[in-house]
PDB file of C-alpha atoms (C1' of nucleotides) in Angstrom:
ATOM      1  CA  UNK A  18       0.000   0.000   0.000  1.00 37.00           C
ATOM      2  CA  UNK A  19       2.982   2.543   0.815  1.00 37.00           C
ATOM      3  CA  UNK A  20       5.214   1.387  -2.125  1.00 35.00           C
ATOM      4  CA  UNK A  21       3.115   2.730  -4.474  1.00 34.00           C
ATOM      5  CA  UNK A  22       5.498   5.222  -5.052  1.00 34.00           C
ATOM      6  CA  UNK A  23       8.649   2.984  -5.226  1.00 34.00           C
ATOM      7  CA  UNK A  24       7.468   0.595  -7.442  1.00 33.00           C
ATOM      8  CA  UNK A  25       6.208   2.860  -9.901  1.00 30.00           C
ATOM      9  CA  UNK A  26       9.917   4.200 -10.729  1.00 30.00           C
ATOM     10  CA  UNK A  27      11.784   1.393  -9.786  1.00 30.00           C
ATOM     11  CA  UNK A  28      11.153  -1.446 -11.801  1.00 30.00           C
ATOM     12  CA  UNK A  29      11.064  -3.990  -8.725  1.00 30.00           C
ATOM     13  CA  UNK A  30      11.973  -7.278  -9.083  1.00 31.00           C
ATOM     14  CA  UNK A  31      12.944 -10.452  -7.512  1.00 35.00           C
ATOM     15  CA  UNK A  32      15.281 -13.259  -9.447  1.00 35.00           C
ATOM     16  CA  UNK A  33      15.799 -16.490  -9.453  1.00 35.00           C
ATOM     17  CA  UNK A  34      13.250 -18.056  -8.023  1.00 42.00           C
ATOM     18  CA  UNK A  35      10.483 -20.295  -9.517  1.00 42.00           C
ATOM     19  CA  UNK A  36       7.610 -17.969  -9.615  1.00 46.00           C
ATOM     20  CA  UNK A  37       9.472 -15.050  -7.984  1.00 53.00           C
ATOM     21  CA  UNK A  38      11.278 -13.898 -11.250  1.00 54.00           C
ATOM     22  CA  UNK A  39      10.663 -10.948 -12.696  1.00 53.00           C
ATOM     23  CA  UNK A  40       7.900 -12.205 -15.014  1.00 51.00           C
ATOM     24  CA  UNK A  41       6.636 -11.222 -19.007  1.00 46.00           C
ATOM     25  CA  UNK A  42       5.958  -7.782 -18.034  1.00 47.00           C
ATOM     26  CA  UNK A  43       9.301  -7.253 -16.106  1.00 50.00           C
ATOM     27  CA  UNK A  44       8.456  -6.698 -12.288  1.00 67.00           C
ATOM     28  CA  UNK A  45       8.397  -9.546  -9.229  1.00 79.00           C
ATOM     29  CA  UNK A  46       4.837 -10.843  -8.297  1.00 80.00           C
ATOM     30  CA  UNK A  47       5.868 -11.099  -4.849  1.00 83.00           C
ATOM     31  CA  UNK A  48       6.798  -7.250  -4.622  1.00 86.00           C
ATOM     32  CA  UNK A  49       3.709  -6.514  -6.610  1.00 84.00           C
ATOM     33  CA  UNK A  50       1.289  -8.639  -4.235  1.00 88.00           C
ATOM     34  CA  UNK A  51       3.201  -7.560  -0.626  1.00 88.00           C
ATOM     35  CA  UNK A  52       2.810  -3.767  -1.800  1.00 86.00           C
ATOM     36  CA  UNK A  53      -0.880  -4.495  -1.338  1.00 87.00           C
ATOM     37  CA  UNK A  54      -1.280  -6.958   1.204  1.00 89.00           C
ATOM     38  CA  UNK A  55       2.508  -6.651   3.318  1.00 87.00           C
ATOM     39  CA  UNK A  56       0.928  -3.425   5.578  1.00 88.00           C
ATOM     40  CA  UNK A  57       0.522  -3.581   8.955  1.00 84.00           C
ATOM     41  CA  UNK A  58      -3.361  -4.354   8.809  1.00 93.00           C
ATOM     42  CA  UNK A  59      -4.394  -6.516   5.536  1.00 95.00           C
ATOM     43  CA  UNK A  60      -3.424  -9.611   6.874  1.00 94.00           C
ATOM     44  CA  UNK A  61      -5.131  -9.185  10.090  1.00 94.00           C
ATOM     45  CA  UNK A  62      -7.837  -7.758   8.015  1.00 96.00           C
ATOM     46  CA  UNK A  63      -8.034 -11.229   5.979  1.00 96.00           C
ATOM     47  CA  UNK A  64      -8.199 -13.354   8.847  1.00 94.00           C
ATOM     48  CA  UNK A  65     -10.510 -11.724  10.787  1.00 95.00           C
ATOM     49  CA  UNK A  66     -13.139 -12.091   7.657  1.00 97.00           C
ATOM     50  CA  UNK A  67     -11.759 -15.508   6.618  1.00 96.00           C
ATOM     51  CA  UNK A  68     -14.729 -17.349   9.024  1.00 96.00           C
ATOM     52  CA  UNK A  69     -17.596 -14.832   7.941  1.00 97.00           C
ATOM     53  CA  UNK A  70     -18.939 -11.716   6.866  1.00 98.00           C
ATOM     54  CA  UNK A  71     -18.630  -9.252   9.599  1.00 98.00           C
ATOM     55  CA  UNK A  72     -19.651  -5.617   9.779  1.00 98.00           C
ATOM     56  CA  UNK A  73     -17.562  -2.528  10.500  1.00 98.00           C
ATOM     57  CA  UNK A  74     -17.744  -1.995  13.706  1.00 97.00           C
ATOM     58  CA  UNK A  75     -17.141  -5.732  14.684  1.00 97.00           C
ATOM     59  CA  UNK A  76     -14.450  -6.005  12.736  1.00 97.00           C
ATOM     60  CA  UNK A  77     -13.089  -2.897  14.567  1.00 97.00           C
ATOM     61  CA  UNK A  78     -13.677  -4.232  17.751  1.00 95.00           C
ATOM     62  CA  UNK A  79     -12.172  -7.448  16.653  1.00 94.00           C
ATOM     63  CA  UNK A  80      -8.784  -6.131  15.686  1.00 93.00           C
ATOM     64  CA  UNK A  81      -7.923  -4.134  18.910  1.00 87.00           C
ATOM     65  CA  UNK A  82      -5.360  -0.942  18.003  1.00 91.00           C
ATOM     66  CA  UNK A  83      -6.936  -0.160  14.476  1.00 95.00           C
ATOM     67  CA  UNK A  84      -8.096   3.093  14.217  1.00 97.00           C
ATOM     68  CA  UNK A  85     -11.269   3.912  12.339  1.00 98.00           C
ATOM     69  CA  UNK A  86      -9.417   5.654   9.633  1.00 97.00           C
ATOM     70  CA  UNK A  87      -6.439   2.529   9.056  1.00 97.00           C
ATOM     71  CA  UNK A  88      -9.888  -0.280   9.197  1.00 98.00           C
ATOM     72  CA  UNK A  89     -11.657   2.283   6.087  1.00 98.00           C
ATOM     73  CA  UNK A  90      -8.072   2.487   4.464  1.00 97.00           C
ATOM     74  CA  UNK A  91      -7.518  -1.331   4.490  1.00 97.00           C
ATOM     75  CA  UNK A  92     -10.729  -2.288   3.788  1.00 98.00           C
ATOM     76  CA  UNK A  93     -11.305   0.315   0.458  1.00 97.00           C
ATOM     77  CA  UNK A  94      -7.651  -1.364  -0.634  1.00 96.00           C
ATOM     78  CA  UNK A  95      -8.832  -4.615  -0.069  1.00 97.00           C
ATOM     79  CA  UNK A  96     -11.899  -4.004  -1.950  1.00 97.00           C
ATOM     80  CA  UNK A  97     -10.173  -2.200  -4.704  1.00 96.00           C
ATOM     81  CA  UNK A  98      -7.974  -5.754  -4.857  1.00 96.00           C
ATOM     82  CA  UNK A  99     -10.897  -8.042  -5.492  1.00 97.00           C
ATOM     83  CA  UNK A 100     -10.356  -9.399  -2.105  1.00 98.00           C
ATOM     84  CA  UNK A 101     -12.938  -8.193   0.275  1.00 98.00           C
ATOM     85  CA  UNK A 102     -16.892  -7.519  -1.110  1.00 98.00           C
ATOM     86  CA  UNK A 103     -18.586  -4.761   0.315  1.00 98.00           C
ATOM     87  CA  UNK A 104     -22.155  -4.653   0.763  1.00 98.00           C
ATOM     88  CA  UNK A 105     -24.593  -2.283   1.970  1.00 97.00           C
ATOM     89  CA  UNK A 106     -28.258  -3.304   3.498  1.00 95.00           C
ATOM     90  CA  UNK A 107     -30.208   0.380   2.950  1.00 91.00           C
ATOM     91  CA  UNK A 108     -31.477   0.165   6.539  1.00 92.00           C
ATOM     92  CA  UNK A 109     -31.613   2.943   9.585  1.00 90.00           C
ATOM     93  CA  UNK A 110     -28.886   2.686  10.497  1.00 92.00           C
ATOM     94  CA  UNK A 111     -26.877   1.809   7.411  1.00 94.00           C
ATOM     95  CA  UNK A 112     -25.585  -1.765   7.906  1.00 96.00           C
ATOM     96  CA  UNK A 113     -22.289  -2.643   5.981  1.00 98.00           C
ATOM     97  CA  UNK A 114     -21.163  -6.198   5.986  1.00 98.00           C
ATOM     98  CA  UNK A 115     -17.664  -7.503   4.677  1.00 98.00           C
ATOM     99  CA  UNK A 116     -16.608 -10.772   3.251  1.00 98.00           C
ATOM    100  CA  UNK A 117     -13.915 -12.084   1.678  1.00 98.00           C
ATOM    101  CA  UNK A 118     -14.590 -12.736  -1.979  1.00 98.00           C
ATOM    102  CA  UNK A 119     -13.600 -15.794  -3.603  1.00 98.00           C
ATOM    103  CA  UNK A 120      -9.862 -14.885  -4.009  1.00 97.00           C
ATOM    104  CA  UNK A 121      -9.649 -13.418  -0.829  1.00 98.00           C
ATOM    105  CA  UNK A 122     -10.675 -16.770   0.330  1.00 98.00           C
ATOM    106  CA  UNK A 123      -7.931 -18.368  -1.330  1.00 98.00           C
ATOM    107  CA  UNK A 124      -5.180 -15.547  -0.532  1.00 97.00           C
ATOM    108  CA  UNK A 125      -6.482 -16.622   3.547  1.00 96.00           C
ATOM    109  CA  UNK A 126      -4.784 -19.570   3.090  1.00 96.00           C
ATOM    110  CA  UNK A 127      -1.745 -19.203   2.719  1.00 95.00           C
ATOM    111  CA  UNK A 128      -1.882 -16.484   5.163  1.00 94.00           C
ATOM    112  CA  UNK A 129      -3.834 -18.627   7.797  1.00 93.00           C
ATOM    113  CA  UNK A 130      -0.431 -20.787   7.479  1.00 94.00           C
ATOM    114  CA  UNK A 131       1.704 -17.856   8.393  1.00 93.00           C
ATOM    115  CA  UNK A 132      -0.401 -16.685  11.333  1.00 90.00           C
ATOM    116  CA  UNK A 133      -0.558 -20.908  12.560  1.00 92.00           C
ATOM    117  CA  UNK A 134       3.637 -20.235  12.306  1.00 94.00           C
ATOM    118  CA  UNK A 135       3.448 -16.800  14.221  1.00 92.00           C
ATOM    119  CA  UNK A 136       1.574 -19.003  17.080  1.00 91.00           C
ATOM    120  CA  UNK A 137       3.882 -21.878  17.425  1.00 94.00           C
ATOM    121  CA  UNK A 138       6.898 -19.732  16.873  1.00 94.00           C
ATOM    122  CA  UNK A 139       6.584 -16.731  18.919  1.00 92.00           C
ATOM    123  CA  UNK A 140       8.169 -17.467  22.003  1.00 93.00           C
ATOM    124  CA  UNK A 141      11.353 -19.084  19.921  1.00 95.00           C
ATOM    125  CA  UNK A 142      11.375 -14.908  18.183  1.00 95.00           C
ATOM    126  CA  UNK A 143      11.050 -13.370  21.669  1.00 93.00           C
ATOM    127  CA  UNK A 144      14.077 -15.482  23.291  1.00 95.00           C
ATOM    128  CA  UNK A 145      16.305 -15.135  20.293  1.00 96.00           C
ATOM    129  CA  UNK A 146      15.382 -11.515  20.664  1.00 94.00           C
ATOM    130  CA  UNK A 147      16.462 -11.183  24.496  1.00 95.00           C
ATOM    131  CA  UNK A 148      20.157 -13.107  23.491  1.00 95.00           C
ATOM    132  CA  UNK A 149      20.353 -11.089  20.659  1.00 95.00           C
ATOM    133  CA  UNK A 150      20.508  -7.610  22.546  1.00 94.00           C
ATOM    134  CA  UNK A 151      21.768  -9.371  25.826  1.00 94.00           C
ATOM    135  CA  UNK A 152      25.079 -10.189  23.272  1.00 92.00           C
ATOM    136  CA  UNK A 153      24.969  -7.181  22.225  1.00 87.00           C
ATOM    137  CA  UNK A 154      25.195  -4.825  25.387  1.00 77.00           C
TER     138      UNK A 154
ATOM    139  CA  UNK B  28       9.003  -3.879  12.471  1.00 37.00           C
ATOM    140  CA  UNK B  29       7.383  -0.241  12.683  1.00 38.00           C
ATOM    141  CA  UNK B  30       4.702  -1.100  15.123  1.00 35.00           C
ATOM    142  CA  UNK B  31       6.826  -1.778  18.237  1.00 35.00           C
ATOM    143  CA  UNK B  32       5.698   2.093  19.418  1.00 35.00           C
ATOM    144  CA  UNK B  33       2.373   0.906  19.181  1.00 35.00           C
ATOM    145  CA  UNK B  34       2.286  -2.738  20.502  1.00 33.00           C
ATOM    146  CA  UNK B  35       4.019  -1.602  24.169  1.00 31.00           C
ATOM    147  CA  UNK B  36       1.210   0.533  25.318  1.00 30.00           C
ATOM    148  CA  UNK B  37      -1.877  -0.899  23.042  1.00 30.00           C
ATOM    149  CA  UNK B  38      -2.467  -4.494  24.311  1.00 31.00           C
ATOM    150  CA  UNK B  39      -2.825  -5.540  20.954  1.00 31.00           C
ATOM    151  CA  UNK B  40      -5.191  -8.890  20.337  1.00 32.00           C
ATOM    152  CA  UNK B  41      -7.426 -10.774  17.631  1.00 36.00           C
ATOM    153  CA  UNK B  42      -9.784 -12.783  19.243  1.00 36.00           C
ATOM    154  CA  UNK B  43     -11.981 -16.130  18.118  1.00 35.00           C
ATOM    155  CA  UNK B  44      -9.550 -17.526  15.964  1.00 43.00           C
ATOM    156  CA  UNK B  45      -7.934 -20.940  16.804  1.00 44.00           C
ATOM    157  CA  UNK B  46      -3.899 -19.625  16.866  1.00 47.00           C
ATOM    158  CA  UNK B  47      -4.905 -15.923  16.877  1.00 55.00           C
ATOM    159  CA  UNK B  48      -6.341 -15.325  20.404  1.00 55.00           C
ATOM    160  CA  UNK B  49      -4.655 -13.244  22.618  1.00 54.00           C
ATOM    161  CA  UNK B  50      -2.519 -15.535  24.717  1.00 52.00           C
ATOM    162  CA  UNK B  51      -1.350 -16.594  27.734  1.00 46.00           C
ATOM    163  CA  UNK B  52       0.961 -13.397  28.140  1.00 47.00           C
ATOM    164  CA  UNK B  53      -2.402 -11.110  26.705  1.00 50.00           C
ATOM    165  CA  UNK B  54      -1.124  -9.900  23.292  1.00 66.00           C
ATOM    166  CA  UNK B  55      -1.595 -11.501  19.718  1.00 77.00           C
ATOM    167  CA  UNK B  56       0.929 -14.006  17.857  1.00 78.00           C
ATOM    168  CA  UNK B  57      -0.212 -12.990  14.460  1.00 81.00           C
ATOM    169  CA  UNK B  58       0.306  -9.159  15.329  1.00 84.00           C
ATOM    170  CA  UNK B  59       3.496  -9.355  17.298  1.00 82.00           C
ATOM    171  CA  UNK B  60       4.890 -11.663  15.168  1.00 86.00           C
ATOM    172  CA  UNK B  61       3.863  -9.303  12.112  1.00 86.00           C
ATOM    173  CA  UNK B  62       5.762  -6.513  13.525  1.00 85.00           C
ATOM    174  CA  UNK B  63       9.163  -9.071  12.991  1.00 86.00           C
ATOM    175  CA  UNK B  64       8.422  -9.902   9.658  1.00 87.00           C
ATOM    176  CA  UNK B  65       5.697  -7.778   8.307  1.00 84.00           C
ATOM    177  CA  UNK B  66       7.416  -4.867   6.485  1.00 86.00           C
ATOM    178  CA  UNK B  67       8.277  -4.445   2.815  1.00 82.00           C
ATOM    179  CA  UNK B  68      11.303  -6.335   2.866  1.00 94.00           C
ATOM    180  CA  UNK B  69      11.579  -9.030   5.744  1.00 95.00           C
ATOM    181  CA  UNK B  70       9.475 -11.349   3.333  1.00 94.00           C
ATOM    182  CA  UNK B  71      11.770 -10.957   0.306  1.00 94.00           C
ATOM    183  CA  UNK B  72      14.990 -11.106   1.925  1.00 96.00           C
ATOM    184  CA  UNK B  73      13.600 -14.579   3.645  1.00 96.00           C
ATOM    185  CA  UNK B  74      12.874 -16.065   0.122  1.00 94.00           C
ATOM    186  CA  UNK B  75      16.204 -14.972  -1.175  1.00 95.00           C
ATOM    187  CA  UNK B  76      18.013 -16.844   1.354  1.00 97.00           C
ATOM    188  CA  UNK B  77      15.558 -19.733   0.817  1.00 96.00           C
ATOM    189  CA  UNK B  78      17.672 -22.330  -1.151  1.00 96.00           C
ATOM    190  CA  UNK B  79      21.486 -21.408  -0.659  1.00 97.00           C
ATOM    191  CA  UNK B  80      23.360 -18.712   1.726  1.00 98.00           C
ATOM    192  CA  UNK B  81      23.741 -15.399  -0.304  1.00 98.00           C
ATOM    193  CA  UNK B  82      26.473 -12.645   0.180  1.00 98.00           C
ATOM    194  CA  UNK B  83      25.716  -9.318   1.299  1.00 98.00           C
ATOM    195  CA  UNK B  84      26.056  -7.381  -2.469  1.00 97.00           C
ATOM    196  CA  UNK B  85      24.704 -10.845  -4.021  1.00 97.00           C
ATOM    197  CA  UNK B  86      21.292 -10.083  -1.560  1.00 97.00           C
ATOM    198  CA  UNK B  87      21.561  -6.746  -2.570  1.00 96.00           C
ATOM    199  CA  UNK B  88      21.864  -7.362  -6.416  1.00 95.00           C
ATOM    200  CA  UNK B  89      18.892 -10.364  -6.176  1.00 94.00           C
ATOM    201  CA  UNK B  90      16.418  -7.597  -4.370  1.00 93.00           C
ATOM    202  CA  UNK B  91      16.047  -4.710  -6.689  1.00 87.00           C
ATOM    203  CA  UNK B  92      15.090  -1.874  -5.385  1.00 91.00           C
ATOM    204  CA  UNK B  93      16.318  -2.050  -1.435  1.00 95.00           C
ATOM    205  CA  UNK B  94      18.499   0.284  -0.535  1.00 96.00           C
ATOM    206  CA  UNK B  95      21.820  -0.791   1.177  1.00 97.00           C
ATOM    207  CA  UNK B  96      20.351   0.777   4.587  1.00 97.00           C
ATOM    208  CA  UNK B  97      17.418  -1.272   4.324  1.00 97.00           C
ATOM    209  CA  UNK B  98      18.905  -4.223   3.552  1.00 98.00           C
ATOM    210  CA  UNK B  99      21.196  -3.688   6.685  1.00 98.00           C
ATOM    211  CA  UNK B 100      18.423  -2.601   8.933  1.00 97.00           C
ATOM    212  CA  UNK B 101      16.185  -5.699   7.992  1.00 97.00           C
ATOM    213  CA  UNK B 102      19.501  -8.479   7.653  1.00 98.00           C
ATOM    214  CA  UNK B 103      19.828  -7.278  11.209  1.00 97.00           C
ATOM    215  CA  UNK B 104      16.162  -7.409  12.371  1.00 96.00           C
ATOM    216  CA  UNK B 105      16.081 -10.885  10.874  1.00 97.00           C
ATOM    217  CA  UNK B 106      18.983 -11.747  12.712  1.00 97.00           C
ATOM    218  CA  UNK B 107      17.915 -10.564  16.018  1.00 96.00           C
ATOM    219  CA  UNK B 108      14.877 -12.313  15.941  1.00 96.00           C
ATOM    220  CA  UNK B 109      16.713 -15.964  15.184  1.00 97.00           C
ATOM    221  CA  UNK B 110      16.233 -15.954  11.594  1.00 97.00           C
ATOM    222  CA  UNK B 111      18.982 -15.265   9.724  1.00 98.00           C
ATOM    223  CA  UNK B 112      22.596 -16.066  10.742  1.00 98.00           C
ATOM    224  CA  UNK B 113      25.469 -13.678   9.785  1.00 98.00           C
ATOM    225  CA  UNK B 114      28.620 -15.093   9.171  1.00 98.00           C
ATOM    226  CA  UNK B 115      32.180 -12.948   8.721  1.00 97.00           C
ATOM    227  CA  UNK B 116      34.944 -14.982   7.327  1.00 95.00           C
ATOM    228  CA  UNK B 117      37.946 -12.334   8.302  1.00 90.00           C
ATOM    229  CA  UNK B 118      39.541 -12.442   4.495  1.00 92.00           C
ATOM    230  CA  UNK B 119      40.790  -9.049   2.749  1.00 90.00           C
ATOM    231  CA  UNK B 120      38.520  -7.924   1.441  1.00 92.00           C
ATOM    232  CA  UNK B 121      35.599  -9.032   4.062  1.00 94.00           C
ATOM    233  CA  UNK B 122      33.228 -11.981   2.873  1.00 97.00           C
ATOM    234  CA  UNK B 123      29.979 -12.145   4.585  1.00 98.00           C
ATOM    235  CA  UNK B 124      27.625 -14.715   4.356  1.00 98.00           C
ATOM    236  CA  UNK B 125      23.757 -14.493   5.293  1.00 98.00           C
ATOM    237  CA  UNK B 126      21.672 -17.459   5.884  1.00 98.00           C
ATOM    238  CA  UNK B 127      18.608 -18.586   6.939  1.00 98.00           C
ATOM    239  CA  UNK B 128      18.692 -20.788  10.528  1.00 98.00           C
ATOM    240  CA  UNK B 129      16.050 -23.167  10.999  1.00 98.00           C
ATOM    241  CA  UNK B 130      13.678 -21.164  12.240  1.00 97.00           C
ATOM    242  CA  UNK B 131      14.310 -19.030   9.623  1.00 98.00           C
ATOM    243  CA  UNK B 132      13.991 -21.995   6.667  1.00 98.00           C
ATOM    244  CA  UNK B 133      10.314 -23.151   8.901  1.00 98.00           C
ATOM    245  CA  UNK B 134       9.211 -20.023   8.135  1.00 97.00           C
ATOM    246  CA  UNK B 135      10.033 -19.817   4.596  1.00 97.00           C
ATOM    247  CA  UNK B 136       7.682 -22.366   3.916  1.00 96.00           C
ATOM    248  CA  UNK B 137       4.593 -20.389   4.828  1.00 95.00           C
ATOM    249  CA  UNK B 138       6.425 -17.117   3.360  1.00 94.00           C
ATOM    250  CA  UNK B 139       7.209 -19.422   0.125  1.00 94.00           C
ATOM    251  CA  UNK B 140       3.073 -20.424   0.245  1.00 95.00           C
ATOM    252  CA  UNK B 141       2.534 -16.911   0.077  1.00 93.00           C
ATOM    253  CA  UNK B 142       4.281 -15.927  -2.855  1.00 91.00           C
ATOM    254  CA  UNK B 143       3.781 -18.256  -4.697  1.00 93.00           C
ATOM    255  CA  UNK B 144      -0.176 -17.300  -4.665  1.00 95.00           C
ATOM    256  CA  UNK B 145       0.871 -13.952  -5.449  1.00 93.00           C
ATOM    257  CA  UNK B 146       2.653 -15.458  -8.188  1.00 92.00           C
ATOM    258  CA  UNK B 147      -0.653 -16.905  -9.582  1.00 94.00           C
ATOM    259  CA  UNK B 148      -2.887 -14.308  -8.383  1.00 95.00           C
ATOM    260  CA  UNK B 149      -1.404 -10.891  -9.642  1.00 93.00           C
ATOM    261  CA  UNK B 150      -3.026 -11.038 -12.645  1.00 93.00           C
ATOM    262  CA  UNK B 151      -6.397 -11.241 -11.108  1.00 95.00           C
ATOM    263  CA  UNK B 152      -5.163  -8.500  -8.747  1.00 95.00           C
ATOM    264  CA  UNK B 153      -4.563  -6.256 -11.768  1.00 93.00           C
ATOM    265  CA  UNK B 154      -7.577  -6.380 -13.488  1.00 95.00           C
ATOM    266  CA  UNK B 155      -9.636  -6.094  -9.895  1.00 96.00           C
ATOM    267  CA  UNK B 156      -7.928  -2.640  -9.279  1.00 94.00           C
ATOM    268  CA  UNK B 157      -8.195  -1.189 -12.799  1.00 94.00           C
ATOM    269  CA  UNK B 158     -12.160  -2.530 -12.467  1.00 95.00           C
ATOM    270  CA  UNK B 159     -12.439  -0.671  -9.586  1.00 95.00           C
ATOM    271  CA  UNK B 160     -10.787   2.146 -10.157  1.00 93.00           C
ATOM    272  CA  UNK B 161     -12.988   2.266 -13.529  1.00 93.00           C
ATOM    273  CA  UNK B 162     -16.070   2.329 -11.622  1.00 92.00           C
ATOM    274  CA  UNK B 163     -14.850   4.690  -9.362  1.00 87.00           C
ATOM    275  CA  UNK B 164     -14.155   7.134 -11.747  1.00 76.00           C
TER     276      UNK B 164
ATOM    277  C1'  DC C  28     -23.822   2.746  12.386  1.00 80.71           C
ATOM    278  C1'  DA C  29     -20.451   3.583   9.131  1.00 80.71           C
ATOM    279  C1'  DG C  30     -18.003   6.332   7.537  1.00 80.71           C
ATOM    280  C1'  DC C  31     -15.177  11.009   5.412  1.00 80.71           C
ATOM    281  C1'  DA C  32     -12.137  15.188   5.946  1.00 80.71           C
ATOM    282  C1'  DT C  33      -8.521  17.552   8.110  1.00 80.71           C
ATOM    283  C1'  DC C  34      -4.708  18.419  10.908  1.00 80.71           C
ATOM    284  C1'  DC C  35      -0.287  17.063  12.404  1.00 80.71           C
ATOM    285  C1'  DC C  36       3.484  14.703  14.343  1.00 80.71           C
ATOM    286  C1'  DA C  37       6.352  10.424  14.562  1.00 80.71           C
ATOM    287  C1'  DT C  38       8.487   7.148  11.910  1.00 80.71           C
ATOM    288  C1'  DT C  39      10.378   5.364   7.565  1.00 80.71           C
ATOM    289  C1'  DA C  40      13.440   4.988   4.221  1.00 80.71           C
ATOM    290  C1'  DG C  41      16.156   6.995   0.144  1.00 80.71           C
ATOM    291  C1'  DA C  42      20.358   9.682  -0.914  1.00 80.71           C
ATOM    292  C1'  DT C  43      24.827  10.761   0.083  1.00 80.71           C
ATOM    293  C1'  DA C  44      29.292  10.594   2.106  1.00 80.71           C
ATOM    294  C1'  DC C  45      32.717   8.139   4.720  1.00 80.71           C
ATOM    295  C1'  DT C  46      35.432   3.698   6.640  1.00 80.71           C
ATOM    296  C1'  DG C  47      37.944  -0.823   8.097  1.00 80.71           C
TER     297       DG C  47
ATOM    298  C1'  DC D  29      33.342  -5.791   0.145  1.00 80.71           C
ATOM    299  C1'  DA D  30      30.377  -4.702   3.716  1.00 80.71           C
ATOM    300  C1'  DG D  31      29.034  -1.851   6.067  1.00 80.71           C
ATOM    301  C1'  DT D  32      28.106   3.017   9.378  1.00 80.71           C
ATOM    302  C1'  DA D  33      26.483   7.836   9.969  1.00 80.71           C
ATOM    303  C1'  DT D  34      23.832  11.713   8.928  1.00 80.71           C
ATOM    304  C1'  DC D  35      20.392  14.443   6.687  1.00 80.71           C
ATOM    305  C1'  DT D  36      15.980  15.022   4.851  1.00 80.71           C
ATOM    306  C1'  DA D  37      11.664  14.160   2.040  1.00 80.71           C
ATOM    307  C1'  DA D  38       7.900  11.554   2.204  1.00 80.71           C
ATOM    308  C1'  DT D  39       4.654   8.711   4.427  1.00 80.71           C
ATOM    309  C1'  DG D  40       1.869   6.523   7.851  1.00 80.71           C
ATOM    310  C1'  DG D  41      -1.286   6.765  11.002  1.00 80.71           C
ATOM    311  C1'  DG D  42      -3.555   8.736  15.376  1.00 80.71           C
ATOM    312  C1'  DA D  43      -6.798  12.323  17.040  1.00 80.71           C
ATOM    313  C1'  DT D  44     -10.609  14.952  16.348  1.00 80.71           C
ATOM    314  C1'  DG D  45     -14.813  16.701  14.534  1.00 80.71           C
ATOM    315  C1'  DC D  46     -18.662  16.234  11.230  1.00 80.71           C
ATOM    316  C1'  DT D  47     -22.334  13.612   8.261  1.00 80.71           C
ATOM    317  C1'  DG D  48     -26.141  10.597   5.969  1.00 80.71           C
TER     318       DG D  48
END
DNA sequence: CAGCATCCCATTAGATACTG
DNA sequence: CAGTATCTAATGGGATGCTG
């Protein structure tokens, strides 16, 4: 979402690996996909919707330390990705409900599998953290 | 990487998902973990070390477009969190070597998962946005 | 309820210059 | 080669106030 910018000028890429090269129309899929989904709040964004639709303000409540403006942000770039479906029941009061569409199904995969690594893995991170900067005092 | 401001004094969780609940120590795996990995370049630099240790320059040439501050600052990150292991062999001129440890190749395999969707995906990606930002117009 | 608009500061990261 | 240090432009994102 930020490296808009970059990428535009920069020709990003990513070599020699099987589907990480730079492909026919010269720039690295990877780069391309993690400028829209690698932000702090996409993934978290994903998974919250992966089990069902849930409306704005649960989904706020759900991912504790978004702010109203970063859940709008994500969500519109989500949307604007094909990844999240927006939809709007014309009551009083407006109810908006988001799902993830049929890729953003499949893009919750692989990023359920990263989150299910985060879990096991965290407390390995956090104690090669404290070493780390114990080493280096 | 950015978020550590944030995640000391927000209590950051996701709840109801198997993995993703706030845990024993009351903060979220997925989001603390995602402030390790979760920026613009942790993700690349993991796949480039992926099948074979890589030299500093050789990293640098292999990600296009990361600056040689960047790839310091995130080589380091990585490496403080248990990752990546740095090694110096004390030649003239200096020869260092980057690698993933295994904790660092375990998580490759999810990171791997994940691009190579975006790999497959992009396309669809593409023509979402420009649909969207056609409608939007 | 579900946003949008604005202000504004903290952080990020590129550019540049220097070193063992 | 493999970095470090510094400066600065740009960005991200919180806070706040307003609306259909």
């Amino acid at each position: 979402m930020n490296a808009r910018t970059r990428t535009e000028e920069r020709v990003p890429l990513l070599q020699a690996h099987p589907g990480f090269d730079r492909d026919e129309r010269g720039s690295c899929p990877m780069r391309d996909v993690l400028d829209r989904i690698g932000d702090s709040w996409s993934l978290l964004v994903v998974i919250n919707l992966q089990e069902r639709p849930v409306r704005f303000n649960a989904l706020k409540r759900s991912i504790e330390g978004i702010s109203q403006r970063m859940l709008t942000v994500t969500l519109r770039s989500l949307e604007r990705d094909g990844l999240v479906r927006r939809t709007v029941k014309p009551t009083t009061p407006p109810e908006v409900e988001y799902a993830l569409t049929e890729v953003g199904q499949s893009i919750a995969v692989p990023i359920g599998a990263l989150g299910l690594w985060a879990a096991q893995n965290r407390d390995l991170l956090v104690r090669a953290r404290a070493r780390f900067d114990a080493e280096n005092a």
